[in-house]
Coordinates of C-alpha atoms and ligand atoms in Angstrom, one line a residue:
X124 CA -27.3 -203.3 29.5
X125 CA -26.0 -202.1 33.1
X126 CA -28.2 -204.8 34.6
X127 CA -26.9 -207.4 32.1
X128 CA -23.7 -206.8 32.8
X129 CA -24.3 -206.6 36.7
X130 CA -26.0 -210.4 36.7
X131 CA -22.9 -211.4 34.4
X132 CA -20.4 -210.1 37.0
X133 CA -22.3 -211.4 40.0
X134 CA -22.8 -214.7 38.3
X135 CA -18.5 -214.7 37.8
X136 CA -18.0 -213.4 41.2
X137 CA -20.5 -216.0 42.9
X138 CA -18.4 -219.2 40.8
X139 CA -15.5 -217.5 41.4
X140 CA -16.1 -217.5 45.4
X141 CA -17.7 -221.1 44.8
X142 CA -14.6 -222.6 42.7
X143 CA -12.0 -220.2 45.1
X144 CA -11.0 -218.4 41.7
X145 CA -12.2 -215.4 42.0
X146 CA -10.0 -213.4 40.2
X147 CA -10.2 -215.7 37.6
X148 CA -13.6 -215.7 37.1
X149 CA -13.9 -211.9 37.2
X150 CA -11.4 -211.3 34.4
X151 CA -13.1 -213.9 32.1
X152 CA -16.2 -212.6 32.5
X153 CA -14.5 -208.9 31.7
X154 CA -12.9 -210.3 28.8
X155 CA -16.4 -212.3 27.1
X156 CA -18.1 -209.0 27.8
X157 CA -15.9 -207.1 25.8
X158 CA -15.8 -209.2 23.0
X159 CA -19.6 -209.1 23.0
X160 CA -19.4 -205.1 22.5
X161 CA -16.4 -205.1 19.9
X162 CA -18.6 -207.9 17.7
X163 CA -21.2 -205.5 18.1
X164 CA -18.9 -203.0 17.2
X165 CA -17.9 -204.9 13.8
X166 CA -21.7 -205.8 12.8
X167 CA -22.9 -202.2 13.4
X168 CA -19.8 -201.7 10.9
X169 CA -20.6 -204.0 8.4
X170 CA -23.9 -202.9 8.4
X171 CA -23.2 -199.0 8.2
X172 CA -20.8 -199.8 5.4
X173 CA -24.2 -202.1 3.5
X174 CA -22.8 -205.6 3.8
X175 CA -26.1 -207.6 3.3
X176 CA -24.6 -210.4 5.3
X177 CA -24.5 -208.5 8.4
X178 CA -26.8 -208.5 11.0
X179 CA -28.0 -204.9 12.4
X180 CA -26.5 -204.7 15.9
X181 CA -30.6 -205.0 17.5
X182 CA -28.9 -208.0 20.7
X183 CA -28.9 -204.3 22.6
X184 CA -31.0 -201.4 23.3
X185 CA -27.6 -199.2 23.2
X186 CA -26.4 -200.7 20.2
X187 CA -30.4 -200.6 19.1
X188 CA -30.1 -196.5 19.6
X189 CA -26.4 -196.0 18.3
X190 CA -27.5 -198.0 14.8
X191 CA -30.9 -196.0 14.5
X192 CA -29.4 -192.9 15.1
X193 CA -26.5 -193.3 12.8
X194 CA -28.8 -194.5 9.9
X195 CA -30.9 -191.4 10.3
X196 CA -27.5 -189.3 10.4
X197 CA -27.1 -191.2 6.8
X198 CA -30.7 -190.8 5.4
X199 CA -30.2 -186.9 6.6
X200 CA -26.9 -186.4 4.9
X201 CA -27.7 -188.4 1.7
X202 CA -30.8 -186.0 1.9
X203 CA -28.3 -182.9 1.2
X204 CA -25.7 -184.6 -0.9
X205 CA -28.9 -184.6 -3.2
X206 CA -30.0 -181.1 -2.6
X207 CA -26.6 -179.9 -2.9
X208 CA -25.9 -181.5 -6.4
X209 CA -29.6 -180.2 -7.7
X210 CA -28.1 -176.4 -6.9
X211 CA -25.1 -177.1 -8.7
X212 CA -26.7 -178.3 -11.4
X213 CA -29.1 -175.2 -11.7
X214 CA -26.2 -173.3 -10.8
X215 CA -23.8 -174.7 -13.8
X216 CA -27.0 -174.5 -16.0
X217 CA -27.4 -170.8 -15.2
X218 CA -23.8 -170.0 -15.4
X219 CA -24.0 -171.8 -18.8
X220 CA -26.5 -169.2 -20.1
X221 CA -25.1 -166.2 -18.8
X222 CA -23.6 -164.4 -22.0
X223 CA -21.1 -162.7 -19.7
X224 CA -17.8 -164.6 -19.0
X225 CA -17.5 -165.8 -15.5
X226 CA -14.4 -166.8 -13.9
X227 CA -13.3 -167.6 -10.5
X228 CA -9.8 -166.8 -9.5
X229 CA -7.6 -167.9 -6.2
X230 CA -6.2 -165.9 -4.4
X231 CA -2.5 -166.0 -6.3
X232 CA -4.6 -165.5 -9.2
X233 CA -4.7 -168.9 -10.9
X234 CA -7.7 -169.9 -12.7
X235 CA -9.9 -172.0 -10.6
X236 CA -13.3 -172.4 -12.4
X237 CA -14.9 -170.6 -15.8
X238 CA -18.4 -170.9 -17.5
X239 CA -19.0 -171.6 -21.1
X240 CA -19.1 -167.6 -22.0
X241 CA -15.2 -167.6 -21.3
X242 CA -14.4 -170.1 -23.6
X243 CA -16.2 -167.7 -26.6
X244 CA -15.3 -164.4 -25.3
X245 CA -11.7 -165.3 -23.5
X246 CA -11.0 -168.4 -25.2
X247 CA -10.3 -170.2 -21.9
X248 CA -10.9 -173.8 -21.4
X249 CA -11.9 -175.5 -18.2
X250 CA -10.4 -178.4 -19.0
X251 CA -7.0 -177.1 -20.1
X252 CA -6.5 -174.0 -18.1
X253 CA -7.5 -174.7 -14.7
X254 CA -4.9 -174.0 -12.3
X255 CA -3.0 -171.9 -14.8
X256 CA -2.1 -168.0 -13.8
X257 CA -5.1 -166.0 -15.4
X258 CA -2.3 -164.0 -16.6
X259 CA -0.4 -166.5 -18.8
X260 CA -3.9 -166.8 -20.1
X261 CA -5.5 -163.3 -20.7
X262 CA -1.9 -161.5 -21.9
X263 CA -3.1 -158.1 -22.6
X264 CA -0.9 -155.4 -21.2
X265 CA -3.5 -153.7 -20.3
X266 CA -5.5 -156.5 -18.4
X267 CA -1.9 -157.2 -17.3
X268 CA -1.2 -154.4 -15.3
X269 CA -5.2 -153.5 -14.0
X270 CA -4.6 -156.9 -12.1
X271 CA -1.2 -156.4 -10.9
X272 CA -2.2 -154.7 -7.3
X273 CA 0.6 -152.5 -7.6
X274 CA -0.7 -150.1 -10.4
X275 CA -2.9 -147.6 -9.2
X276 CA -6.0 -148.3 -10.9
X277 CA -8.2 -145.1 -12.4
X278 CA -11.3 -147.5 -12.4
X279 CA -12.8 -150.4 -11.3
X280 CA -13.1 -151.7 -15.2
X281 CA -10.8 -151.9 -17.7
X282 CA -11.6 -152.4 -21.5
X283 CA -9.5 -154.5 -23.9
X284 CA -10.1 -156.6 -27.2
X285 CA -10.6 -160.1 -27.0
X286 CA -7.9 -162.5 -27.3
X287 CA -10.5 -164.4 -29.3
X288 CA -11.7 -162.0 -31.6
X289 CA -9.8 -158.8 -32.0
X290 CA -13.2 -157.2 -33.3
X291 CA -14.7 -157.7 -29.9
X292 CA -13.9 -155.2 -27.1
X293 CA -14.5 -156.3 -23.6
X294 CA -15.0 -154.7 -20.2
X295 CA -14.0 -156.4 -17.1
X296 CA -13.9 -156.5 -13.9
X297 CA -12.9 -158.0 -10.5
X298 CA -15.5 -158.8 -7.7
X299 CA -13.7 -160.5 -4.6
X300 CA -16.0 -162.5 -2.9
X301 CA -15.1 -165.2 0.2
X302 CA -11.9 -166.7 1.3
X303 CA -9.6 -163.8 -0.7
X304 CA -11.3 -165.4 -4.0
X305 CA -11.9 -163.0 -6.8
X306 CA -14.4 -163.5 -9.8
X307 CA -13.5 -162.0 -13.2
X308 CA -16.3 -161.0 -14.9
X309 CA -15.9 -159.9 -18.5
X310 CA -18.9 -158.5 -20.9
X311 CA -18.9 -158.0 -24.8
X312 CA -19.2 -153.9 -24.7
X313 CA -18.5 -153.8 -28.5
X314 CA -21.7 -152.8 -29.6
X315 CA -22.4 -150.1 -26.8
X316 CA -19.0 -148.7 -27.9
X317 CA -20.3 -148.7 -31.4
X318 CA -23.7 -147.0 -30.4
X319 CA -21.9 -144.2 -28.8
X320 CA -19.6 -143.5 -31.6
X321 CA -22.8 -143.2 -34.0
X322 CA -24.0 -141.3 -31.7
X323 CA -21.2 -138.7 -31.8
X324 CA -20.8 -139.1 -34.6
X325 CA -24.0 -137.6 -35.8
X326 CA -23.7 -135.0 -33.5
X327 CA -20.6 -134.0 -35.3
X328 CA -21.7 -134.3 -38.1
X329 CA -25.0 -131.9 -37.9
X330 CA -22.9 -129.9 -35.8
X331 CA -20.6 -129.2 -39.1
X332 CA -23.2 -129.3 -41.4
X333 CA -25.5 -126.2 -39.3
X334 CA -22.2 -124.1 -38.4
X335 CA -22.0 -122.5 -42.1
X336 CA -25.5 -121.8 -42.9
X337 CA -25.7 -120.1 -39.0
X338 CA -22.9 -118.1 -39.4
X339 CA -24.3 -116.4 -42.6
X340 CA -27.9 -116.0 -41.2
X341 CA -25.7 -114.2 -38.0
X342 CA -23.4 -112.0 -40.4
X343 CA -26.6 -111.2 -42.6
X344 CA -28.4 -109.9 -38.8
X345 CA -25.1 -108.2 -37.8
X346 CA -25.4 -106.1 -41.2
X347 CA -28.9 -105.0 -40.5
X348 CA -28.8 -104.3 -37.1
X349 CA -26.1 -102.3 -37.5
X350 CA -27.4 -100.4 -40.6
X351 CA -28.2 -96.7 -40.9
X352 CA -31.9 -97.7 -42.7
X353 CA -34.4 -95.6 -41.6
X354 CA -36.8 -98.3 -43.4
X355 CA -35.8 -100.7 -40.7
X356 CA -35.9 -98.6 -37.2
X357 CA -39.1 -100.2 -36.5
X358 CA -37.7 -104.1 -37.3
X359 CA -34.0 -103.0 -34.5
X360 CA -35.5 -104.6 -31.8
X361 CA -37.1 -108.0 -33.3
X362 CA -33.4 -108.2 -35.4
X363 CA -31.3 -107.7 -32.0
X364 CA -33.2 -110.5 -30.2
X365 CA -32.8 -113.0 -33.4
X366 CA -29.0 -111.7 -33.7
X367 CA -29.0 -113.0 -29.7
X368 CA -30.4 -116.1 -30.2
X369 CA -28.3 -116.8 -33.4
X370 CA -25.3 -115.9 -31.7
X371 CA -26.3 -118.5 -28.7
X372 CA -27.3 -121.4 -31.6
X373 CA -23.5 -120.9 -33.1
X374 CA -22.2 -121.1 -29.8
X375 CA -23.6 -124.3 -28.6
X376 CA -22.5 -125.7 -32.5
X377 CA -18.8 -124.5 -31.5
X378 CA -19.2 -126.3 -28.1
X379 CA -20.5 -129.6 -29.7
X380 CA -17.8 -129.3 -32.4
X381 CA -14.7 -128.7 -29.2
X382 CA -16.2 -131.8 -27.4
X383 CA -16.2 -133.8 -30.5
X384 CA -12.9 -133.2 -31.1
X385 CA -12.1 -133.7 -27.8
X386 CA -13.7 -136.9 -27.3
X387 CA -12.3 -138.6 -30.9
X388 CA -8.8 -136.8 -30.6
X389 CA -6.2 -139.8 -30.4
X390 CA -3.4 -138.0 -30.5
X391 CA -2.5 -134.9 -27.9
X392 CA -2.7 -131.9 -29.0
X393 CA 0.5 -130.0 -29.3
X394 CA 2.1 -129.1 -26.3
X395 CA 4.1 -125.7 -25.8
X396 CA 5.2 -124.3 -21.8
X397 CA 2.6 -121.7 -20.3
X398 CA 2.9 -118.9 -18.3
X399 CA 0.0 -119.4 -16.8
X400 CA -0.2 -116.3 -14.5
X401 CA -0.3 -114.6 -17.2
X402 CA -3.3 -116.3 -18.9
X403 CA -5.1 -116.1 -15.6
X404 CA -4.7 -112.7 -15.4
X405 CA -6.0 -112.1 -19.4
X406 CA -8.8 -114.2 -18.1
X407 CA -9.8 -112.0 -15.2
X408 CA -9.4 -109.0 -17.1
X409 CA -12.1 -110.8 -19.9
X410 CA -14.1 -111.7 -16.2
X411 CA -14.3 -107.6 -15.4
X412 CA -15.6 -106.7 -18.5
X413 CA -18.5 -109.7 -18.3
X414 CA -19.1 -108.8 -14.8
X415 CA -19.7 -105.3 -16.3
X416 CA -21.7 -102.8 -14.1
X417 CA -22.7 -106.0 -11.5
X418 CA -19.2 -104.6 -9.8
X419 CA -17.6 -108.5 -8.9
X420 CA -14.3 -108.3 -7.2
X421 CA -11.9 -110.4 -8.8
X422 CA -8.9 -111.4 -7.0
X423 CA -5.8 -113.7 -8.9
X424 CA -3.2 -115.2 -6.7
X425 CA -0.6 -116.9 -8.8
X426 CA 2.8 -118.2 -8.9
X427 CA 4.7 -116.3 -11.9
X428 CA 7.3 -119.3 -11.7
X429 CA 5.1 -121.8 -12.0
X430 CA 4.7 -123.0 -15.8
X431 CA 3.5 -126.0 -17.1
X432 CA 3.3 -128.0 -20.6
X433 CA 0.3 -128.2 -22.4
X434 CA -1.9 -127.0 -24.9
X435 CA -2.9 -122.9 -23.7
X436 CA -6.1 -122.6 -26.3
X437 CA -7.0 -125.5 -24.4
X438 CA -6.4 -124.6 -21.4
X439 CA -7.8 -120.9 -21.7
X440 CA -11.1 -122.3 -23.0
X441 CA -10.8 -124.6 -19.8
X442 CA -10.0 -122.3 -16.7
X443 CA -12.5 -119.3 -18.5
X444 CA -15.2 -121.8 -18.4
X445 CA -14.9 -122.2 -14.7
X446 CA -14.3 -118.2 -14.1
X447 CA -16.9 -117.2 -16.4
X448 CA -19.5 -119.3 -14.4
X449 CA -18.0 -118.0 -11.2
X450 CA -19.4 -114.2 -12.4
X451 CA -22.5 -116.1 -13.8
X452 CA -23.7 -117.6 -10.8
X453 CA -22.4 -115.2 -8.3
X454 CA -24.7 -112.0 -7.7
X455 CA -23.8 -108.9 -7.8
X456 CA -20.6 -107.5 -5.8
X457 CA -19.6 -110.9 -5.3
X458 CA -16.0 -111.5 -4.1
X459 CA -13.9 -114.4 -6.8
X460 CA -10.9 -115.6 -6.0
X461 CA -8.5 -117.7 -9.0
X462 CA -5.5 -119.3 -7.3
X463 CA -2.6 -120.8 -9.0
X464 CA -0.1 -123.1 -6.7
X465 CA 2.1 -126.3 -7.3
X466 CA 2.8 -128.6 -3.5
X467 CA 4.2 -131.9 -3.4
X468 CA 1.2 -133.2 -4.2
X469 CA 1.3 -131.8 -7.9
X470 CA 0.1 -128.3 -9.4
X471 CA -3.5 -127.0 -9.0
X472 CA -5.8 -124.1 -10.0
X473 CA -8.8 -123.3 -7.6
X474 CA -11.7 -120.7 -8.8
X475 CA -13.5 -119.7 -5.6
X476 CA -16.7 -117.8 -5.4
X477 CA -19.1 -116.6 -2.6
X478 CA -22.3 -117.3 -4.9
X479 CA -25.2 -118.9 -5.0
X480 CA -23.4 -122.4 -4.3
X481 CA -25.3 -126.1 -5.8
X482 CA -27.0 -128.2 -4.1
X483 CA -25.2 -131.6 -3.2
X484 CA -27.2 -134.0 -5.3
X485 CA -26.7 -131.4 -8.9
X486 CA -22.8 -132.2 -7.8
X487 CA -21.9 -135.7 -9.5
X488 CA -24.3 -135.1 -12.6
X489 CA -22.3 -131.4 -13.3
X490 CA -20.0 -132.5 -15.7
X491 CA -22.4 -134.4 -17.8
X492 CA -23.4 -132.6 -21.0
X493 CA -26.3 -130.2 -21.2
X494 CA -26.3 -130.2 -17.6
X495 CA -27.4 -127.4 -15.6
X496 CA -28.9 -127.1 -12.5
X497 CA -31.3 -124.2 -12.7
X498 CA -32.5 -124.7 -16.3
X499 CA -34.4 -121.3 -17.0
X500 CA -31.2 -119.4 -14.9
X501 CA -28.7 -120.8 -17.3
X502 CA -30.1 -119.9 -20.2
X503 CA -31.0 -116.5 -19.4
X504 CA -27.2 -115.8 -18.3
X505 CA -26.7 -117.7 -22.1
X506 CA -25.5 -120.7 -20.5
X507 CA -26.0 -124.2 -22.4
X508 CA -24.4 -126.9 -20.3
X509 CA -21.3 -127.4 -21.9
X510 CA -19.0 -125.9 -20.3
X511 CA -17.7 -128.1 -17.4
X512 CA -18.4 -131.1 -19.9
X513 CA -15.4 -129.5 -22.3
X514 CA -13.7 -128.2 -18.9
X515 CA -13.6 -132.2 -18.0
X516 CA -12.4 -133.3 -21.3
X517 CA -9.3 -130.9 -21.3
X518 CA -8.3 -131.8 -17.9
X519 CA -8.6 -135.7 -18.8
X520 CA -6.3 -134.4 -21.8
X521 CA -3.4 -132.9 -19.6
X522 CA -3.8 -135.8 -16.9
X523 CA -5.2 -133.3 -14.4
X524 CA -9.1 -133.7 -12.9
X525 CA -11.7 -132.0 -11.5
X526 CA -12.8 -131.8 -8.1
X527 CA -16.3 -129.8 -6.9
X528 CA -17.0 -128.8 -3.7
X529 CA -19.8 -126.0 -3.2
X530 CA -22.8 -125.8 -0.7
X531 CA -25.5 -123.9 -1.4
X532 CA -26.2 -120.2 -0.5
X533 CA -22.2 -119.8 0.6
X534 CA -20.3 -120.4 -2.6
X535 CA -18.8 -123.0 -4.7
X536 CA -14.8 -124.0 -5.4
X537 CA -13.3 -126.3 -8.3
X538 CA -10.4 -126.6 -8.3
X539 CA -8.3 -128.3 -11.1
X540 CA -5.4 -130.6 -10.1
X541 CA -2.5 -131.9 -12.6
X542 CA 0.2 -134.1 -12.2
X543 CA 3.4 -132.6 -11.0
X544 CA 5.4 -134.1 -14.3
X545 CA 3.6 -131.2 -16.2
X546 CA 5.8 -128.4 -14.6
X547 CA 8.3 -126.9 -16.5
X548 CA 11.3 -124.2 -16.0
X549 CA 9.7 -121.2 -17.5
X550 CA 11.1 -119.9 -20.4
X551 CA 12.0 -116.7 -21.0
X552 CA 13.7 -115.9 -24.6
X553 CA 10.5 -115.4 -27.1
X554 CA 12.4 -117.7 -29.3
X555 CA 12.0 -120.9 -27.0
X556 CA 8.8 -119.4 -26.5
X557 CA 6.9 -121.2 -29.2
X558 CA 8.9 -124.2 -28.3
X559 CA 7.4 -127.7 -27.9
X560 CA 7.7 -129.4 -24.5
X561 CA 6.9 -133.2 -23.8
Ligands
LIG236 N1 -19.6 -121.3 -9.8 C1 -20.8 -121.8 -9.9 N2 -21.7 -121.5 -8.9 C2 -22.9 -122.1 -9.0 N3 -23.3 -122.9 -9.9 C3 -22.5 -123.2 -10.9 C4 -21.1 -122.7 -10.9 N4 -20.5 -123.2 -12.0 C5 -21.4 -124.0 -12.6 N5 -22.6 -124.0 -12.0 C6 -23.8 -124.8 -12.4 O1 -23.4 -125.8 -13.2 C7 -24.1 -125.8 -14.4 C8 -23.2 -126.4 -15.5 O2 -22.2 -125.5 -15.8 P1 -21.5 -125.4 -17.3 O3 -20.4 -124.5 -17.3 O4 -21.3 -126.8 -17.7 O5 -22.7 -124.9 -18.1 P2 -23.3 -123.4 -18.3 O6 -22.4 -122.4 -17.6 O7 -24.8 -123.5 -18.0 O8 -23.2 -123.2 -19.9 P3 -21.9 -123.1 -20.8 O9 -21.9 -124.3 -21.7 O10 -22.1 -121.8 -21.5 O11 -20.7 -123.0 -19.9 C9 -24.5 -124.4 -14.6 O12 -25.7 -124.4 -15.4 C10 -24.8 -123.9 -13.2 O13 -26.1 -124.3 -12.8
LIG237 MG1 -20.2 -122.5 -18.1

């Protein structure tokens, strides 16, 4: 190409000395060769956009090397257009057979894309919603305000019926994923809600049904162990043990029966202000004589002033739970202290014990029922693994929670935190007394 065009110019320049126009010459010869290039320029064009009448641009190796590798730029990309519309395919095919709802969000939370599980479970159309607020579409308060980022959220789910089907509950969620895009993913939950009612249920119901029959069989052991009967000195110690056991039975049945009320109780429980100093201290007082001969110093620091709204049987059951295992899992002459304080940050009771302490990975699982760390332990001390479950349920109940922190061989505090709204002036005539409160 560079020697063409020198032998062109040098051809120009040589008639242009020979004819005394050199100049002339020169420019013409400019001008030819750059109409060449910009033909070139306009085949190559034609060619690239598939004219069959035009000519590949072959007259040069450089317009040879520009054509090749531009069609191989073509072949390449056609290559992964291909590829790229097989994955969407497989993914719209796979997406069409999930039986969760999918749907994809922008960032000011308009509907962008949705699979064929929305339309059944959140009766959303892809062709007549896209673009629309996912909140003009899905109008459940509750939905409403999980999405609005200004409401604290108490979970990453939230659970509401469908809009389709009022008979189907859904959980959902929101995964944010790229350029501040969020996917909503929403699964039918119905049935598992269903399964776990049953299951409740029955455990309810058994619960009930085994309560009356026990407590007879207990009274009926009571009376003999405590008869005079010289006929039965040598059956005292075989009745004590079964009076023992039968006592623990009916207490686990009273513990199922508390969390199954708990758990199915729509409405609150009624509410009444409590001195709780003064429960605390009844509580320790019941701690002393558990602790018995084992000699456990008890300490209560509470605020007198400091009375709150709720339900107390509740509550009593509640903070004796966590006291009661404070002496059960502290050994002997073991130093427990309950304290009772409200801050800015709302009111709070701590139980603090230098016992045995749990290990860190028994710590999340706690609250679960039947749980219990040492197995053998607990039920020797009479324990069942109900306790912190009920403790957990009651706090849910009065907007409060549970925190744990213990580490083992050193002690263990949990310390129950409510809202401050709960607070209220204590009351001191025993007529307001039995008053209601919020
Ligand atoms: N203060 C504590 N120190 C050490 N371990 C504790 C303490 N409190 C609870 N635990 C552990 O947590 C487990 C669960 O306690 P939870 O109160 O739920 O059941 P429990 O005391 O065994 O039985 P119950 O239903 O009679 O209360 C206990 O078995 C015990 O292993
Ligand atoms: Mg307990």
């Amino acid at each position: 190409m560079c020697q063409r065009l020198a032998l062109i110019f040098a051809g120009a320049g040589l008639l242009g000395w020979m004819t005394s126009q050199l100049m002339l010459c020169l420019l013409l010869a400019a001008l030819s060769g750059l109409t060449w290039q910009l033909w070139q320029l306009y085949q190559l064009d034609r060619w690239l956009n598939g004219d069959p009448a035009a000519t590949p641009p072959w007259a040069s190796p450089v317009w040879q090397e520009i054509a090749a590798h531009t069609a191989r730029l073509r072949r390449q990309s056609r290559k992964r257009k291909r590829k790229l519309s097989r994955l969407l395919q497989q993914f719209q095919q796979a997406t069409a057979a999930l039986p969760d709802a999918a749907v994809v969000l922008a960032e000011d939370d308009r509907m962008v894309w949705c699979n064929s599980a929305s339309q059944t479970l959140l009766g959303l159309s892809p062709g007549r919603d896209v673009g629309l607020p996912i909140t003009h579409l899905l109008r459940h308060p509750v939905f409403v305000a999980f999405l609005n980022p200004r409401t604290l959220r108490e979970s990453d789910r939230v659970e509401f019926p469908s809009p389709v089907d009022d008979g189907l509950l859904l959980g959902a969620r929101i995964v944010p994923y790229g350029k501040k895009q969020r996917l909503l993913l929403a699964t039918d939950i119905s049935r598992m809600r269903r399964l776990e009612q049953m299951q409740r249920d029955f455990v309810a119901n058994v619960s009930h049904e085994l309560r009356t029959p026990l407590t007879v069989i207990t009274g009926y052991l009571e009376t003999l162990v405590d008869s005079e009967d010289v006929a039965l000195e040598h059956w005292r110690q075989p009745l004590r043990g079964m009076q023992q056991q039968s006592g623990r039975m009916l207490h686990i049945i009273e513990d199922l029966l508390l969390l199954a009320r708990l758990e199915s109780q729509k409405e609150r429980s009624p509410r009444r202000p409590i001195a709780v100093s003064k429960l605390l201290i009844d509580i320790a007082d019941d701690a002393l004589a558990l602790s018995g001969d084992l000699g456990h110093r008890i300490e209560v620091i509470a605020d007198p002033e400091l009375w709150i709204c709720g339900c107390e049987k509740e509550l009593r059951s509640a903070f004796s739970n966590l006291v009661f295992n404070a002496v059960r899992y502290t050994p002997a002459e073991g130093w427990i202290e309950i304290r009772w304080w409200g801050d800015e940050g709302g009111i709070h009771l701590a139980v603090k014990d230098n016992g045995e302490g749990i290990a860190p990975q028994h710590l999340p699982r706690l609250t679960e029922r039947f749980y219990r760390v040492n197995r053998d332990r607990s039920r020797g001390s009479g324990g069942t693994g109900l306790g912190l479950s009920i403790v957990k349920h009651i706090l849910n109940h009065h907007g409060g929670q549970l925190q744990i922190d213990s580490e083992l061989g050193v002690g263990s505090v949990f310390t129950c935190d409510f809202p401050p709204e709960l607070r209220v002036e204590p009351v001191l005539t025993a007529a307001r007394h039995g008053s209601a409160c919020r």
